[in-house]
Amino acid sequence: MDDKETPRVGAAVRRRRRALSLTLAAVAERSGLSVPFLSQIENERARPSTRSLECIADALKTTAVELLDAGDATRTVDVVRAVAPAEDPAAPPGVRPLVRGEHQMHAEEFTGDHDAGRELVLRNDALLYVADGTVEVEAEGRAYRLERGDTLYLSGGVRHRWRASSGAATRVLVVSVAPHMGAAE
């Protein structure tokens, strides 16, 4: 394979490194590559040569072929239909996952009231979008009334709670960085 044709493997490298509970510094030491270069690879800002990919694979106790295969799997096009033949049995009533599988983005649609009064703290940043109805949100000691089309951004770690405040049907979309993804090292 020509070095210039190496597919994107950053997400696969990051997943494998985290699965082994390794830091970028540890992988750098094992592979002989620099921490900044490894970070660029994981963030898809650089593509490793075949030789560099082999060094990374050795450091991660895998093969370059396995990383390439996992890299191909990270490029996904997936349609989630509004009316699914079978609802996700793991999802609570009134909650519909909008993204399937493990990706960097996590998105759900909430219909009706959402555990009114239950305090939530998300590890990563999130965006609430009110598609229908009216919602009251308490965050950082302040109350916000959101109506159809309004959005609210919450930084990771912000304690908040929300509830439907209108008699009309309420539908809220919550999009966030997936809980299993953290900030790059």
PDB file of N, CA and C in Angstrom, residues 91-98 106-116 118 120 122 126-135 160 162-164 168-176:
ATOM      1  N   ALA A  91     -34.136   1.231  25.764  1.00  0.00           N
ATOM      2  CA  ALA A  91     -34.454   2.644  25.988  1.00  0.00           C
ATOM      3  C   ALA A  91     -35.675   2.789  26.880  1.00  0.00           C
ATOM      4  N   PRO A  92     -35.635   3.754  27.804  1.00  0.00           N
ATOM      5  CA  PRO A  92     -36.814   3.997  28.646  1.00  0.00           C
ATOM      6  C   PRO A  92     -37.980   4.498  27.793  1.00  0.00           C
ATOM      7  N   PRO A  93     -39.220   4.373  28.293  1.00  0.00           N
ATOM      8  CA  PRO A  93     -40.375   4.878  27.540  1.00  0.00           C
ATOM      9  C   PRO A  93     -40.211   6.370  27.254  1.00  0.00           C
ATOM     10  N   GLY A  94     -40.566   6.779  26.051  1.00  0.00           N
ATOM     11  CA  GLY A  94     -40.476   8.177  25.674  1.00  0.00           C
ATOM     12  C   GLY A  94     -39.093   8.628  25.230  1.00  0.00           C
ATOM     13  N   VAL A  95     -38.140   7.689  25.127  1.00  0.00           N
ATOM     14  CA  VAL A  95     -36.788   8.030  24.705  1.00  0.00           C
ATOM     15  C   VAL A  95     -36.452   7.209  23.470  1.00  0.00           C
ATOM     16  N   ARG A  96     -36.028   7.905  22.404  1.00  0.00           N
ATOM     17  CA  ARG A  96     -35.666   7.210  21.174  1.00  0.00           C
ATOM     18  C   ARG A  96     -34.240   7.585  20.794  1.00  0.00           C
ATOM     19  N   PRO A  97     -33.335   6.611  20.753  1.00  0.00           N
ATOM     20  CA  PRO A  97     -31.968   6.904  20.299  1.00  0.00           C
ATOM     21  C   PRO A  97     -32.000   7.344  18.836  1.00  0.00           C
ATOM     22  N   LEU A  98     -31.252   8.388  18.506  1.00  0.00           N
ATOM     23  CA  LEU A  98     -31.196   8.894  17.147  1.00  0.00           C
ATOM     24  C   LEU A  98     -29.907   8.480  16.433  1.00  0.00           C
ATOM     25  N   HIS A 106     -23.725  11.439  20.469  1.00  0.00           N
ATOM     26  CA  HIS A 106     -24.818  10.733  21.126  1.00  0.00           C
ATOM     27  C   HIS A 106     -26.044  11.632  20.964  1.00  0.00           C
ATOM     28  N   ALA A 107     -27.151  11.085  20.508  1.00  0.00           N
ATOM     29  CA  ALA A 107     -28.350  11.895  20.318  1.00  0.00           C
ATOM     30  C   ALA A 107     -29.587  11.079  20.657  1.00  0.00           C
ATOM     31  N   GLU A 108     -30.517  11.724  21.364  1.00  0.00           N
ATOM     32  CA  GLU A 108     -31.775  11.065  21.738  1.00  0.00           C
ATOM     33  C   GLU A 108     -32.926  12.047  21.573  1.00  0.00           C
ATOM     34  N   GLU A 109     -34.094  11.489  21.316  1.00  0.00           N
ATOM     35  CA  GLU A 109     -35.323  12.267  21.238  1.00  0.00           C
ATOM     36  C   GLU A 109     -36.175  11.878  22.445  1.00  0.00           C
ATOM     37  N   PHE A 110     -36.597  12.877  23.209  1.00  0.00           N
ATOM     38  CA  PHE A 110     -37.445  12.648  24.376  1.00  0.00           C
ATOM     39  C   PHE A 110     -38.833  13.183  24.058  1.00  0.00           C
ATOM     40  N   THR A 111     -39.858  12.366  24.282  1.00  0.00           N
ATOM     41  CA  THR A 111     -41.236  12.815  24.097  1.00  0.00           C
ATOM     42  C   THR A 111     -41.942  12.748  25.443  1.00  0.00           C
ATOM     43  N   GLY A 112     -42.836  13.712  25.672  1.00  0.00           N
ATOM     44  CA  GLY A 112     -43.539  13.762  26.949  1.00  0.00           C
ATOM     45  C   GLY A 112     -42.658  14.366  28.012  1.00  0.00           C
ATOM     46  N   ASP A 113     -42.966  14.075  29.262  1.00  0.00           N
ATOM     47  CA  ASP A 113     -42.187  14.608  30.370  1.00  0.00           C
ATOM     48  C   ASP A 113     -40.978  13.709  30.599  1.00  0.00           C
ATOM     49  N   HIS A 114     -39.892  14.300  30.967  1.00  0.00           N
ATOM     50  CA  HIS A 114     -38.648  13.556  31.136  1.00  0.00           C
ATOM     51  C   HIS A 114     -38.220  13.570  32.591  1.00  0.00           C
ATOM     52  N   ASP A 115     -38.585  12.553  33.331  1.00  0.00           N
ATOM     53  CA  ASP A 115     -38.169  12.458  34.731  1.00  0.00           C
ATOM     54  C   ASP A 115     -38.154  13.827  35.411  1.00  0.00           C
ATOM     55  N   ALA A 116     -39.281  14.503  35.378  1.00  0.00           N
ATOM     56  CA  ALA A 116     -39.366  15.855  35.941  1.00  0.00           C
ATOM     57  C   ALA A 116     -38.756  15.890  37.330  1.00  0.00           C
ATOM     58  N   ARG A 118     -35.678  15.242  38.184  1.00  0.00           N
ATOM     59  CA  ARG A 118     -34.461  14.436  38.334  1.00  0.00           C
ATOM     60  C   ARG A 118     -33.264  15.256  37.880  1.00  0.00           C
ATOM     61  N   LEU A 120     -29.627  15.949  36.524  1.00  0.00           N
ATOM     62  CA  LEU A 120     -28.727  15.274  35.598  1.00  0.00           C
ATOM     63  C   LEU A 120     -27.387  15.996  35.564  1.00  0.00           C
ATOM     64  N   LEU A 122     -24.187  15.627  32.868  1.00  0.00           N
ATOM     65  CA  LEU A 122     -23.561  14.938  31.740  1.00  0.00           C
ATOM     66  C   LEU A 122     -22.058  15.176  31.788  1.00  0.00           C
ATOM     67  N   ALA A 126     -23.437  19.257  25.914  1.00  0.00           N
ATOM     68  CA  ALA A 126     -24.702  18.812  25.315  1.00  0.00           C
ATOM     69  C   ALA A 126     -25.483  20.017  24.805  1.00  0.00           C
ATOM     70  N   LEU A 127     -26.349  19.752  23.848  1.00  0.00           N
ATOM     71  CA  LEU A 127     -27.239  20.751  23.291  1.00  0.00           C
ATOM     72  C   LEU A 127     -28.654  20.201  23.378  1.00  0.00           C
ATOM     73  N   LEU A 128     -29.564  20.976  23.978  1.00  0.00           N
ATOM     74  CA  LEU A 128     -30.982  20.616  24.022  1.00  0.00           C
ATOM     75  C   LEU A 128     -31.694  21.461  22.971  1.00  0.00           C
ATOM     76  N   TYR A 129     -32.505  20.829  22.155  1.00  0.00           N
ATOM     77  CA  TYR A 129     -33.293  21.531  21.136  1.00  0.00           C
ATOM     78  C   TYR A 129     -34.751  21.152  21.340  1.00  0.00           C
ATOM     79  N   VAL A 130     -35.612  22.152  21.506  1.00  0.00           N
ATOM     80  CA  VAL A 130     -37.037  21.900  21.703  1.00  0.00           C
ATOM     81  C   VAL A 130     -37.698  21.848  20.327  1.00  0.00           C
ATOM     82  N   ALA A 131     -38.089  20.653  19.912  1.00  0.00           N
ATOM     83  CA  ALA A 131     -38.729  20.469  18.607  1.00  0.00           C
ATOM     84  C   ALA A 131     -40.218  20.791  18.684  1.00  0.00           C
ATOM     85  N   ASP A 132     -40.859  20.472  19.811  1.00  0.00           N
ATOM     86  CA  ASP A 132     -42.285  20.750  20.017  1.00  0.00           C
ATOM     87  C   ASP A 132     -42.530  21.017  21.492  1.00  0.00           C
ATOM     88  N   GLY A 133     -43.496  21.883  21.782  1.00  0.00           N
ATOM     89  CA  GLY A 133     -43.892  22.143  23.159  1.00  0.00           C
ATOM     90  C   GLY A 133     -43.026  23.190  23.843  1.00  0.00           C
ATOM     91  N   THR A 134     -43.115  23.195  25.162  1.00  0.00           N
ATOM     92  CA  THR A 134     -42.372  24.135  26.000  1.00  0.00           C
ATOM     93  C   THR A 134     -41.718  23.359  27.131  1.00  0.00           C
ATOM     94  N   VAL A 135     -40.497  23.741  27.456  1.00  0.00           N
ATOM     95  CA  VAL A 135     -39.719  23.029  28.469  1.00  0.00           C
ATOM     96  C   VAL A 135     -39.138  24.039  29.452  1.00  0.00           C
ATOM     97  N   HIS A 160     -28.196  19.992  36.051  1.00  0.00           N
ATOM     98  CA  HIS A 160     -29.410  20.575  35.488  1.00  0.00           C
ATOM     99  C   HIS A 160     -30.568  19.598  35.624  1.00  0.00           C
ATOM    100  N   TRP A 162     -34.784  19.232  33.785  1.00  0.00           N
ATOM    101  CA  TRP A 162     -35.757  19.836  32.880  1.00  0.00           C
ATOM    102  C   TRP A 162     -37.052  19.053  32.901  1.00  0.00           C
ATOM    103  N   ARG A 163     -38.125  19.756  32.531  1.00  0.00           N
ATOM    104  CA  ARG A 163     -39.432  19.121  32.482  1.00  0.00           C
ATOM    105  C   ARG A 163     -40.299  19.823  31.457  1.00  0.00           C
ATOM    106  N   ALA A 164     -41.259  19.088  30.934  1.00  0.00           N
ATOM    107  CA  ALA A 164     -42.230  19.656  30.006  1.00  0.00           C
ATOM    108  C   ALA A 164     -43.113  20.607  30.790  1.00  0.00           C
ATOM    109  N   ALA A 168     -49.321  20.655  25.769  1.00  0.00           N
ATOM    110  CA  ALA A 168     -49.152  20.127  24.416  1.00  0.00           C
ATOM    111  C   ALA A 168     -48.042  19.080  24.401  1.00  0.00           C
ATOM    112  N   ALA A 169     -48.028  18.298  23.355  1.00  0.00           N
ATOM    113  CA  ALA A 169     -46.984  17.282  23.210  1.00  0.00           C
ATOM    114  C   ALA A 169     -45.611  17.956  23.195  1.00  0.00           C
ATOM    115  N   THR A 170     -44.689  17.408  23.961  1.00  0.00           N
ATOM    116  CA  THR A 170     -43.341  17.954  24.040  1.00  0.00           C
ATOM    117  C   THR A 170     -42.373  16.970  23.416  1.00  0.00           C
ATOM    118  N   ARG A 171     -41.455  17.517  22.628  1.00  0.00           N
ATOM    119  CA  ARG A 171     -40.423  16.697  21.992  1.00  0.00           C
ATOM    120  C   ARG A 171     -39.114  17.470  22.072  1.00  0.00           C
ATOM    121  N   VAL A 172     -38.112  16.870  22.734  1.00  0.00           N
ATOM    122  CA  VAL A 172     -36.815  17.512  22.936  1.00  0.00           C
ATOM    123  C   VAL A 172     -35.731  16.609  22.375  1.00  0.00           C
ATOM    124  N   LEU A 173     -34.808  17.201  21.613  1.00  0.00           N
ATOM    125  CA  LEU A 173     -33.650  16.469  21.106  1.00  0.00           C
ATOM    126  C   LEU A 173     -32.448  16.870  21.950  1.00  0.00           C
ATOM    127  N   VAL A 174     -31.705  15.869  22.411  1.00  0.00           N
ATOM    128  CA  VAL A 174     -30.492  16.116  23.191  1.00  0.00           C
ATOM    129  C   VAL A 174     -29.335  15.497  22.417  1.00  0.00           C
ATOM    130  N   VAL A 175     -28.382  16.345  22.051  1.00  0.00           N
ATOM    131  CA  VAL A 175     -27.211  15.906  21.299  1.00  0.00           C
ATOM    132  C   VAL A 175     -25.981  16.220  22.134  1.00  0.00           C
ATOM    133  N   SER A 176     -25.110  15.232  22.297  1.00  0.00           N
ATOM    134  CA  SER A 176     -23.923  15.444  23.114  1.00  0.00           C
ATOM    135  C   SER A 176     -22.757  14.621  22.583  1.00  0.00           C
TER     136      SER A 176
END
